Short mmCIF file of N, CA and C in Angstrom, two decimals:
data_model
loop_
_atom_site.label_atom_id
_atom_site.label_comp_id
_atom_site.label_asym_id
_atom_site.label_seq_id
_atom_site.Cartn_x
_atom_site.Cartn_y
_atom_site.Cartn_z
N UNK A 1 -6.94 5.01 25.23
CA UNK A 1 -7.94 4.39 24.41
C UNK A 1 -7.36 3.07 23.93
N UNK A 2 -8.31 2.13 23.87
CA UNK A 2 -8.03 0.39 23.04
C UNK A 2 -8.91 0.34 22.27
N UNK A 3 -8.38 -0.31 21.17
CA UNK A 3 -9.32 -0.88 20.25
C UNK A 3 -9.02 -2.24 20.19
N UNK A 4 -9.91 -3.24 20.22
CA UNK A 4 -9.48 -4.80 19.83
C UNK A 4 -10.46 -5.31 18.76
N UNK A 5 -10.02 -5.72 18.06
CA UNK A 5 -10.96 -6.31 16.73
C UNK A 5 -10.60 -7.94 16.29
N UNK A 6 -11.87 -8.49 15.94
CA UNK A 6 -11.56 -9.78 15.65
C UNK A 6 -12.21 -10.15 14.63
N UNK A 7 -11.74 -10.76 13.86
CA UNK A 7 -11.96 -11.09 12.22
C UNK A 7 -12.87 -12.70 12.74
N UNK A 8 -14.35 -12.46 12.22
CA UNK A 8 -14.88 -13.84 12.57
C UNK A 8 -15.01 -15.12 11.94
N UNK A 9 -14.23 -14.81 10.52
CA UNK A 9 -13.79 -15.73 9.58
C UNK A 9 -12.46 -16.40 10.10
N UNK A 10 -11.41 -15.87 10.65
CA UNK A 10 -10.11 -16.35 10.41
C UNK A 10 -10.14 -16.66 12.08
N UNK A 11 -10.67 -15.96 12.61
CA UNK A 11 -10.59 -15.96 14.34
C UNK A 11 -9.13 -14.69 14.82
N UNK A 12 -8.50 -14.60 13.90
CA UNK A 12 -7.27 -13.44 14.16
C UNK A 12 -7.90 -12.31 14.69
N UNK A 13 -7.00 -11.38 15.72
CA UNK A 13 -7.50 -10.51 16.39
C UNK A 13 -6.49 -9.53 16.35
N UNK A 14 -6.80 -8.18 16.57
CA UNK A 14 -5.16 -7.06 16.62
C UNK A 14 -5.93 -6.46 17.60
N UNK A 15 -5.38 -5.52 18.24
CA UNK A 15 -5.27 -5.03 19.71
C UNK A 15 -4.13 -3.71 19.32
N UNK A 16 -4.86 -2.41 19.97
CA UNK A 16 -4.62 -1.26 19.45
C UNK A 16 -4.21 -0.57 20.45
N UNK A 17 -3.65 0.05 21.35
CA UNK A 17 -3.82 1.01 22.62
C UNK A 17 -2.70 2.13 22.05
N UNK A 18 -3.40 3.69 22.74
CA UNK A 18 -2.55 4.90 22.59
C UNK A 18 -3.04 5.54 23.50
N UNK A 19 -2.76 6.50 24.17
CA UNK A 19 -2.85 7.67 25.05
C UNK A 19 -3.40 8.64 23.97
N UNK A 20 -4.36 8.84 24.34
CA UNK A 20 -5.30 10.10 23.55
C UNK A 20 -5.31 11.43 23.87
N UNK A 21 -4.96 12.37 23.17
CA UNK A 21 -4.51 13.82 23.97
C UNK A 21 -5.58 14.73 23.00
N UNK A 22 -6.68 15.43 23.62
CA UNK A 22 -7.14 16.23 22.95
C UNK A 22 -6.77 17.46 22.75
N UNK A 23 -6.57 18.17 21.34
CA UNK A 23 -5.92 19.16 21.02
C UNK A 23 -6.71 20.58 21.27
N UNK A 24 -6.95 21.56 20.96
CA UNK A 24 -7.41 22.78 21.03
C UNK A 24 -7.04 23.24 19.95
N UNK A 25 -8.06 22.89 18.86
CA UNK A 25 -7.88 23.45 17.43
C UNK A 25 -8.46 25.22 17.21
N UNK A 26 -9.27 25.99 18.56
CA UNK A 26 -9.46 27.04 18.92
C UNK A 26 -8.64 28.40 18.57
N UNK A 27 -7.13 27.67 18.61
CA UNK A 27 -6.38 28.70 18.02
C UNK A 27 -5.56 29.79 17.03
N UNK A 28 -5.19 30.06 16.99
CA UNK A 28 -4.95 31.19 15.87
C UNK A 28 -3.95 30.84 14.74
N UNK A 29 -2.89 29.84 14.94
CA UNK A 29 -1.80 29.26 14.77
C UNK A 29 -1.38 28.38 13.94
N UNK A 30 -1.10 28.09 12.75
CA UNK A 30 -0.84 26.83 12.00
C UNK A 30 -0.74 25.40 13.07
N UNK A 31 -1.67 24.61 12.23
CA UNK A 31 -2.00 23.49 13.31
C UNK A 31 -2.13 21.82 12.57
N UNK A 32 -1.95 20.48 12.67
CA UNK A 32 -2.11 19.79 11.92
C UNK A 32 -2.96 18.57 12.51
N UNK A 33 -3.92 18.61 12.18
CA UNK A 33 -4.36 16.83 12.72
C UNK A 33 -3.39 16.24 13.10
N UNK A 34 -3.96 15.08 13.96
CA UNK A 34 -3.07 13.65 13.82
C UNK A 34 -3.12 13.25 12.83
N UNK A 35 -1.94 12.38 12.32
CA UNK A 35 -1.87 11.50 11.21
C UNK A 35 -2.82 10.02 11.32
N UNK A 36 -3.54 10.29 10.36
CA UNK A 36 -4.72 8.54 10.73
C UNK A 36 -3.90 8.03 9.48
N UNK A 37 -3.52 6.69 9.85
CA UNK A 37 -3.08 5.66 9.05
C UNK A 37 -3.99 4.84 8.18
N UNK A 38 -4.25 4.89 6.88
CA UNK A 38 -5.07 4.18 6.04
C UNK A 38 -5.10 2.86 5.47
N UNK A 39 -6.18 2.00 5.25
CA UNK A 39 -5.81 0.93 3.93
C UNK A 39 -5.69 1.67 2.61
N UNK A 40 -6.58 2.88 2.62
CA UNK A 40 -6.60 3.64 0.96
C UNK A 40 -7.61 4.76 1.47
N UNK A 41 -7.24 5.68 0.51
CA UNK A 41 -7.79 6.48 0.59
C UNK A 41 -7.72 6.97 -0.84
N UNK A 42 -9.49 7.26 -1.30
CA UNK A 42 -9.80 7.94 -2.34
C UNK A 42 -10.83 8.80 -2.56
N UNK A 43 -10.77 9.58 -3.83
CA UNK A 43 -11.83 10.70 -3.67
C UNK A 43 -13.34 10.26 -3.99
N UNK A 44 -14.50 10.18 -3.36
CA UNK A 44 -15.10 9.82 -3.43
C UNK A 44 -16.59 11.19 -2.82
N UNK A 45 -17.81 10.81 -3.43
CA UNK A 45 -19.25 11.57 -2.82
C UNK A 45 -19.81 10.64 -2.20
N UNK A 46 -19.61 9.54 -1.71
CA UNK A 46 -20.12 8.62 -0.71
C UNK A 46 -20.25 9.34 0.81
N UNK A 47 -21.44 9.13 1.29
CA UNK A 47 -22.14 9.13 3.05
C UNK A 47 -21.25 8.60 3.68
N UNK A 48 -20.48 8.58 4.53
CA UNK A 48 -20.72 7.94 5.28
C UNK A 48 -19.37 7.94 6.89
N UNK A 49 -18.94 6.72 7.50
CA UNK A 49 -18.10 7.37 8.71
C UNK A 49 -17.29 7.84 8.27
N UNK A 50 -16.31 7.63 7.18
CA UNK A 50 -15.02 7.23 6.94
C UNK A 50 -14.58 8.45 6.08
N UNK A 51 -15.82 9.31 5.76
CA UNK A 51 -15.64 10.31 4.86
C UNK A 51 -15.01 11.40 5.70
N UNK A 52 -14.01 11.90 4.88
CA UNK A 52 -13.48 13.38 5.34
C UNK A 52 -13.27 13.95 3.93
N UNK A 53 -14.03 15.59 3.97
CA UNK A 53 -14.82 16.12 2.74
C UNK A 53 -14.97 15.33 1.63
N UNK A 54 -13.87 15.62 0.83
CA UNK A 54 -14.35 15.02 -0.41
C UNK A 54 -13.52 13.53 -0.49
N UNK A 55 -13.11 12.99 0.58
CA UNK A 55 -12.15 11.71 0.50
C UNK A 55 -12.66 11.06 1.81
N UNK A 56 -12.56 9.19 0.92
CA UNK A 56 -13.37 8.52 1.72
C UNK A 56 -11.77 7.68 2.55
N UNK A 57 -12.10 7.50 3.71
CA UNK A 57 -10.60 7.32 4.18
C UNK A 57 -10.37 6.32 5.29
N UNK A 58 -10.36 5.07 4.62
CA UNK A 58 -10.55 3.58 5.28
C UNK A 58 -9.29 3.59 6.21
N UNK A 59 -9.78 3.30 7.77
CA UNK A 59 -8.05 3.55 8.61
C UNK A 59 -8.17 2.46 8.47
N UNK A 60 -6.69 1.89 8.85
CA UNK A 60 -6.12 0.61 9.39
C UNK A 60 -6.36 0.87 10.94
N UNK A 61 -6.58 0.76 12.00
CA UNK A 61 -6.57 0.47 13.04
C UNK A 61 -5.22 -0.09 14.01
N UNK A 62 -4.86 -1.27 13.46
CA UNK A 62 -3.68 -2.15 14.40
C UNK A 62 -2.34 -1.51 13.49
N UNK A 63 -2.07 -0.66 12.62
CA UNK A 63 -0.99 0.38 12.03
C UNK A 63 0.23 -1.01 12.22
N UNK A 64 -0.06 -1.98 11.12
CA UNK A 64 0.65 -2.90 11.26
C UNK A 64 0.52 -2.94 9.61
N UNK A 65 1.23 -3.08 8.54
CA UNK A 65 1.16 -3.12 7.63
C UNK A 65 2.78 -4.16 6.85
N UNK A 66 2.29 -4.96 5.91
CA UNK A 66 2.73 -5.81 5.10
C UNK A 66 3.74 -4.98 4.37
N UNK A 67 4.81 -5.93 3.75
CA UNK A 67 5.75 -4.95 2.79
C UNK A 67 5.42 -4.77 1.52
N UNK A 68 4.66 -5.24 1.44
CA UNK A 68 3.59 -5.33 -0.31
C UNK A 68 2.15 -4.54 -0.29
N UNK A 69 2.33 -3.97 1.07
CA UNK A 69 1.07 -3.39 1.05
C UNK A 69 1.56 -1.71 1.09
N UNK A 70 0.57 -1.03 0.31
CA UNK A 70 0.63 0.26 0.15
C UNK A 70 -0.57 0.70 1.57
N UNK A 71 0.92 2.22 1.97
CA UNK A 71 -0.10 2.70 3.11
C UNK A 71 -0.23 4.06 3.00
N UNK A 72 -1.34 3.92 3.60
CA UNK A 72 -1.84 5.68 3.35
C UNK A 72 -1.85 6.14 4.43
N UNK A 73 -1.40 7.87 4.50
CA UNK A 73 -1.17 8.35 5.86
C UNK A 73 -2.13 10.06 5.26
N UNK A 74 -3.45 10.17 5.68
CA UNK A 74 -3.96 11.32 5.83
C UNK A 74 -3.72 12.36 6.99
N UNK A 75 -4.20 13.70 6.92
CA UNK A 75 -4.05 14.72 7.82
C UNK A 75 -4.39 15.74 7.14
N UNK A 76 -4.97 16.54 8.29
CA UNK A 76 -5.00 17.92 7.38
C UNK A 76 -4.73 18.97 8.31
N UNK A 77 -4.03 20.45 7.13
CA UNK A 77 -3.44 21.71 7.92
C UNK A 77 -4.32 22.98 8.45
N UNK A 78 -3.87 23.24 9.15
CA UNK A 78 -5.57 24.27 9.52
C UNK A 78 -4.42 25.85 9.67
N UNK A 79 -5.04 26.67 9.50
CA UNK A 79 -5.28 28.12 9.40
C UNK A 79 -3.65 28.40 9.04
N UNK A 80 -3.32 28.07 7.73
CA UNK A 80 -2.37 29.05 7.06
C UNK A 80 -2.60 30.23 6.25
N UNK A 81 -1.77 31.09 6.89
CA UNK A 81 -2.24 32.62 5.88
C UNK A 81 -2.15 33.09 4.60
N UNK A 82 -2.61 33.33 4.26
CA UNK A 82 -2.77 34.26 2.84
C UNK A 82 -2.14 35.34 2.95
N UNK A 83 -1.59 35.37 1.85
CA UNK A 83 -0.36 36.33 1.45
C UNK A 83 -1.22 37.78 0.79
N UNK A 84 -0.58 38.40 0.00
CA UNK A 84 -2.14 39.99 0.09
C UNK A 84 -2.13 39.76 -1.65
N UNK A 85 -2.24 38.65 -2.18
CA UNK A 85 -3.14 38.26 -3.38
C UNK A 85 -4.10 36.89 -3.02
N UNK A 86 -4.12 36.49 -1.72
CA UNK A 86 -4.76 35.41 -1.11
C UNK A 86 -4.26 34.24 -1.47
N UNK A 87 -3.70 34.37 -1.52
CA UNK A 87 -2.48 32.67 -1.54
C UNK A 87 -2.22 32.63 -0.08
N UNK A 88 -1.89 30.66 -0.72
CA UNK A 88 -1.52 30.25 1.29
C UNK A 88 -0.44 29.48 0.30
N UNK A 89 1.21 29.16 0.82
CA UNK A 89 2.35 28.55 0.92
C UNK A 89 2.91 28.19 2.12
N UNK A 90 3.34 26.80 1.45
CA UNK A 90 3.71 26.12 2.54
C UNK A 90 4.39 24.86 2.27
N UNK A 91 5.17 24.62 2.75
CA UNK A 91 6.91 23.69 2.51
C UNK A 91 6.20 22.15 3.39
N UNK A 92 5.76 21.22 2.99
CA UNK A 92 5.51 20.00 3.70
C UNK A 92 7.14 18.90 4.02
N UNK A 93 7.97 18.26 4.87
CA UNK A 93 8.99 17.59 5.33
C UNK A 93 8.44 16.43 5.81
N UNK A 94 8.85 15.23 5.22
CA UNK A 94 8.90 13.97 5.70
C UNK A 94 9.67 13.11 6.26
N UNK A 95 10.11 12.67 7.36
CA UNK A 95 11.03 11.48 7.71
C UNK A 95 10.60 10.33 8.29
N UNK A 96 11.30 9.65 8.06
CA UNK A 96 10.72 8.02 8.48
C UNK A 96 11.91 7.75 9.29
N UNK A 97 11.64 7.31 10.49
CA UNK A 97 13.10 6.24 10.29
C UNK A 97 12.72 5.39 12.03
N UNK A 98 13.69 4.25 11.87
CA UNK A 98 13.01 2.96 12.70
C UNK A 98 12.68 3.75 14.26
N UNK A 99 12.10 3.06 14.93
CA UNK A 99 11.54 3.47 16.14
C UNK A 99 13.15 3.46 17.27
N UNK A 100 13.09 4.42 18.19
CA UNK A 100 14.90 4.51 19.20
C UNK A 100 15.39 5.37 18.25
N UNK A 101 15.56 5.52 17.12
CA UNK A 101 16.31 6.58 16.22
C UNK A 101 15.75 7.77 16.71
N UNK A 102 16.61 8.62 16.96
CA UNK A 102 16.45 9.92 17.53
C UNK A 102 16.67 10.98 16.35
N UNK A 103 15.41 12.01 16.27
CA UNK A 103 15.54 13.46 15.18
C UNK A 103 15.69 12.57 13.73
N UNK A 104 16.33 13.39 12.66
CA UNK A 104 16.32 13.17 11.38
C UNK A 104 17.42 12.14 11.02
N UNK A 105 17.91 11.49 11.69
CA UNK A 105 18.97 10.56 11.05
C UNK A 105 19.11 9.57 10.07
N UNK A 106 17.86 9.13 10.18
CA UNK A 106 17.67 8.01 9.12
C UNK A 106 16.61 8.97 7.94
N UNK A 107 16.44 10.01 7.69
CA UNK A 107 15.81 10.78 6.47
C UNK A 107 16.41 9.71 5.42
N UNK A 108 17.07 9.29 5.03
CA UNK A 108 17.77 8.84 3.81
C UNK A 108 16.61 7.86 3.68
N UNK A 109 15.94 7.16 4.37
CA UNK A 109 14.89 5.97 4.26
C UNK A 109 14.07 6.65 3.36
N UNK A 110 13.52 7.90 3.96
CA UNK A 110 12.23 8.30 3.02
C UNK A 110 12.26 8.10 1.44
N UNK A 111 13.43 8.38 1.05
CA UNK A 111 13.44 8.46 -0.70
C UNK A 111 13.18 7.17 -1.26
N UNK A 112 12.92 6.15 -0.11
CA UNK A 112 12.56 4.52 -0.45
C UNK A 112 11.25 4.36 -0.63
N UNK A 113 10.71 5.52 0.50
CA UNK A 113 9.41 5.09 1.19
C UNK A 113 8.40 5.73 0.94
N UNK A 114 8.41 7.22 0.28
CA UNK A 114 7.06 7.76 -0.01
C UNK A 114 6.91 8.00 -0.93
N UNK A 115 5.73 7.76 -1.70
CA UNK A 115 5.30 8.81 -3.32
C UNK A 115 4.21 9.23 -2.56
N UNK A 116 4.64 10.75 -2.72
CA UNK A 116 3.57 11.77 -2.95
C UNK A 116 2.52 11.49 -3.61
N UNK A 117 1.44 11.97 -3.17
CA UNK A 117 0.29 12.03 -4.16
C UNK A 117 -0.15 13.85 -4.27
N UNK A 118 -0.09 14.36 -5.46
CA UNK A 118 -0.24 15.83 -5.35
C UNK A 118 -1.09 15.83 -6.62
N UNK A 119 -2.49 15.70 -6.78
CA UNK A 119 -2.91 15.73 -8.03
C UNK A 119 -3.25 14.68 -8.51
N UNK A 120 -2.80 14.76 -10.08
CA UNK A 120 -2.15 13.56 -10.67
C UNK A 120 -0.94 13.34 -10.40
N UNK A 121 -0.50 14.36 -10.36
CA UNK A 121 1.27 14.20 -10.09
C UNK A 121 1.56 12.65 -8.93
N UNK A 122 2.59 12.32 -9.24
CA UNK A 122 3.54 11.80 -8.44
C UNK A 122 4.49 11.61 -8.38
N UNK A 123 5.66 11.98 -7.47
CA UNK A 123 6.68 12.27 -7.27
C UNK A 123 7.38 12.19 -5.62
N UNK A 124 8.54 10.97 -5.78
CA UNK A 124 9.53 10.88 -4.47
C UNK A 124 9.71 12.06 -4.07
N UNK A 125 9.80 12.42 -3.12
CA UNK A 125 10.02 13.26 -2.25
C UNK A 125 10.53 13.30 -0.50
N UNK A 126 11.09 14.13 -0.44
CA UNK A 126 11.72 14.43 1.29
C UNK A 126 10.57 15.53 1.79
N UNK A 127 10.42 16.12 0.82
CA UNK A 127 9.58 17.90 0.79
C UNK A 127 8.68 18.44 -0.20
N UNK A 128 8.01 19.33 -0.36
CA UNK A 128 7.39 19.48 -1.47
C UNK A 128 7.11 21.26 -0.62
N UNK A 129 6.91 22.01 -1.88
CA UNK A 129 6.26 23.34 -1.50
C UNK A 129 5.09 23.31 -1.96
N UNK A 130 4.33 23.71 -1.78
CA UNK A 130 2.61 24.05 -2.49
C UNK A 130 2.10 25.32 -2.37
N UNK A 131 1.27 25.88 -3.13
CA UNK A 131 0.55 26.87 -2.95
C UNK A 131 -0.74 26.51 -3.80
N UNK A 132 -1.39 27.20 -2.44
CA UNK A 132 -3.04 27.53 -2.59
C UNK A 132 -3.89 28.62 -2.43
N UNK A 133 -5.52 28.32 -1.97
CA UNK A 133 -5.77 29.52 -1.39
C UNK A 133 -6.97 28.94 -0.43
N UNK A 134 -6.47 28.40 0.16
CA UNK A 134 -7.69 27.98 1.28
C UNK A 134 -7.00 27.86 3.00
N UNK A 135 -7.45 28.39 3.84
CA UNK A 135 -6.70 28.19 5.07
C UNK A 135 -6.23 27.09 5.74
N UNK A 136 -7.43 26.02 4.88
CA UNK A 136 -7.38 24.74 5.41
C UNK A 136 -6.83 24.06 4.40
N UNK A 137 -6.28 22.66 4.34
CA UNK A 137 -5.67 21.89 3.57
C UNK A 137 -5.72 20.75 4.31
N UNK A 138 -6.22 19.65 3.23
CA UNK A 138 -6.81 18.01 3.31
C UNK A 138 -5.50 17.27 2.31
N UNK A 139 -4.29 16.71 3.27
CA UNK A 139 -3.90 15.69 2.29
C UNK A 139 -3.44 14.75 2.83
N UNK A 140 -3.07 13.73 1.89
CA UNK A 140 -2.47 12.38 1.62
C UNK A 140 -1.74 12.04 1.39
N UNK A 141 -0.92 10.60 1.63
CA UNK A 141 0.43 10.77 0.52
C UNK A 141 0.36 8.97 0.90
N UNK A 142 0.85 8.27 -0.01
CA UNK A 142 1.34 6.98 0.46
C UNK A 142 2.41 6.46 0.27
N UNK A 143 2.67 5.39 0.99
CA UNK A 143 4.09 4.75 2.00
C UNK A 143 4.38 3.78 1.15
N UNK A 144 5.32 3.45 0.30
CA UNK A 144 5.93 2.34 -0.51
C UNK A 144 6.74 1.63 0.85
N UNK A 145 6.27 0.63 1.12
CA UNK A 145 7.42 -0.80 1.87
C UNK A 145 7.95 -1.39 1.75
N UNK A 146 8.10 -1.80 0.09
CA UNK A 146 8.52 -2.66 -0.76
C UNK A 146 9.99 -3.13 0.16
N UNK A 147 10.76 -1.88 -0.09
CA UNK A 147 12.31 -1.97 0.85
C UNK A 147 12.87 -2.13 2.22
N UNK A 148 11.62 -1.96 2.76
CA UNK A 148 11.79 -1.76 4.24
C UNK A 148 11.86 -2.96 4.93
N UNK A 149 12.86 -2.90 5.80
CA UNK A 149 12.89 -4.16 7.14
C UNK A 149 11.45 -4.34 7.94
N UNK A 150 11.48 -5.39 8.07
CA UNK A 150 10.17 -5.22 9.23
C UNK A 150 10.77 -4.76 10.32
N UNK A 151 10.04 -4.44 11.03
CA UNK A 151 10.10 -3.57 12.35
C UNK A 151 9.09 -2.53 12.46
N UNK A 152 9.53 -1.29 13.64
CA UNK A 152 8.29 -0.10 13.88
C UNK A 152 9.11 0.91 13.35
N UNK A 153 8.48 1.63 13.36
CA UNK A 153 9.15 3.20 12.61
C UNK A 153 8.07 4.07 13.09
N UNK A 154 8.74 5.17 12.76
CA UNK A 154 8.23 6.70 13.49
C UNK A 154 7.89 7.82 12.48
N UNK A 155 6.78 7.63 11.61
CA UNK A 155 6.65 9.02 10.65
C UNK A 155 6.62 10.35 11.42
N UNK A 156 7.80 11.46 10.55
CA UNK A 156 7.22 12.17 11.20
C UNK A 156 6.91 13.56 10.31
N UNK A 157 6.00 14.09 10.21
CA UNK A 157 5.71 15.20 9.19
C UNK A 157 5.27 16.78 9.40
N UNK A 158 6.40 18.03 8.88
CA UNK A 158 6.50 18.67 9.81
C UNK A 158 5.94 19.94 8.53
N UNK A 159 5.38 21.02 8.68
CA UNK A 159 4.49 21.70 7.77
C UNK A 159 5.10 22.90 8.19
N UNK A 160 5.74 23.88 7.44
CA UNK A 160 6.14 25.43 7.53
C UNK A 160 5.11 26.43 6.61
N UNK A 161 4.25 27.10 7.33
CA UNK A 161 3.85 28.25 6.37
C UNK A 161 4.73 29.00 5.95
N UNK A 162 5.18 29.46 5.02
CA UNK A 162 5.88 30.30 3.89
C UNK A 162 5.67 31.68 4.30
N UNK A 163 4.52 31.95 4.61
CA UNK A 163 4.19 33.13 4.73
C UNK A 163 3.78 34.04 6.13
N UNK A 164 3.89 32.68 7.10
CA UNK A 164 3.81 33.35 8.38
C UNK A 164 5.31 32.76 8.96
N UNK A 165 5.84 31.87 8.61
CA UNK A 165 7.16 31.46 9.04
C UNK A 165 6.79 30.42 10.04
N UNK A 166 5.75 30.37 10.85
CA UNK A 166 4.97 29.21 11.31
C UNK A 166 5.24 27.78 10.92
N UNK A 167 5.88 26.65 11.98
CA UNK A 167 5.91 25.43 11.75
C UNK A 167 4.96 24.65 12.36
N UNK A 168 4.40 23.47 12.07
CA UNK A 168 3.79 22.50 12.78
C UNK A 168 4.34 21.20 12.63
N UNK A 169 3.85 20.25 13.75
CA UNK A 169 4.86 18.82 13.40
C UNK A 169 3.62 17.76 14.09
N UNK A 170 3.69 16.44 13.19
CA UNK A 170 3.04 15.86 13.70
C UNK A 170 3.96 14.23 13.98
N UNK A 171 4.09 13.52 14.54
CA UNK A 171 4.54 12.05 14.26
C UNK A 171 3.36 11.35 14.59
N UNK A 172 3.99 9.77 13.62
CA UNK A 172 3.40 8.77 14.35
C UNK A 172 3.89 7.56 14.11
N UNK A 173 3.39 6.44 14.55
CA UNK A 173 4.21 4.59 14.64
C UNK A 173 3.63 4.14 13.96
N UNK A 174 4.20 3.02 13.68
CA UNK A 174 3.43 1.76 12.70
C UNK A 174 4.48 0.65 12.91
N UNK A 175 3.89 0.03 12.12
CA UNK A 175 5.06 -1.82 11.97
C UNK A 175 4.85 -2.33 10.65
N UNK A 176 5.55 -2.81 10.38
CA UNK A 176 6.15 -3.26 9.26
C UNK A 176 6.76 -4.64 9.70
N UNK A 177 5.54 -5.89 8.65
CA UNK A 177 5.94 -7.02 8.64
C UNK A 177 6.65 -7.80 7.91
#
């Protein structure tokens, strides 16, 4: 898939391409969206494309983002189990680190780079545990750049149910100008 877009004020254009793999959400298994990269994302009762349930969720497209710009990275978890008072737990893991870096090596970046959004709460984090009671789970979190080199980097965010022992993992790229 490409996307190319052109701003008809400035004449600037970004140019998007990925290999698109459709998943089989059919199954029985802790499972996670792709990660869609945001300008913002907030809770909103607005119609319309951009809405996912109760959050309206403006992508960035060309996943090229400024160091002063705050980024938002949505997704959501599908069919974690309930425990036998109907709770669902589950351990969320974040790493960032530049694009060629192989596995968790550069984790140390993240404590630069993300505040959680859990609530009101907010809080740096590598991890977070949660408990709920819904199979499904809708969240967010955004990307502080302030520190970061320009270059590409590789989020990657990996979800353990608690209660089935079940992992899921998702990555994805961006740039940083």
């Amino acid at each position: 898939m490409e996307v190319q877009v052109k701003d008809r004020l400035s004449g600037r254009q970004g140019r998007y391409r990925q290999e698109v793999v459709i998943d089989n959400y059919d199954r029985e298994f802790l499972q996670l969206s792709e990660l869609q990269l945001a300008y913002s994302v907030a809770e909103s009762d607005e119609a319309g494309k951009f809405r996912k349930g109760g959050l309206l969720v403006i992508p960035i497209p060309t996943r090229t983002f400024g160091r002063d710009q705050g980024v938002f990275v949505y997704y959501e978890i599908y069919r974690l189990k309930k425990d036998e008072f109907g709770q669902t737990r589950y351990k969320v893991e974040y790493s960032i680190r530049p694009k060629g870096v192989q596995g968790r090596k550069a984790r140390g970046v993240i404590s630069q780079l993300v505040r959680v959004l859990t609530g009101k709460k907010q809080e740096l984090a590598v991890g977070y545990e949660q408990i709920g009671n819904s199979e499904s789970e809708e969240v967010y979190m955004e990307l502080d750049l302030k520190s970061t080199k320009p270059g590409q980097y590789i989020l990657e965010i990996d979800v353990t149910d608690l209660n089935s022992g079940l992992t899921s993992s998702r990555e994805t790229g961006f740039y940083v100008q």
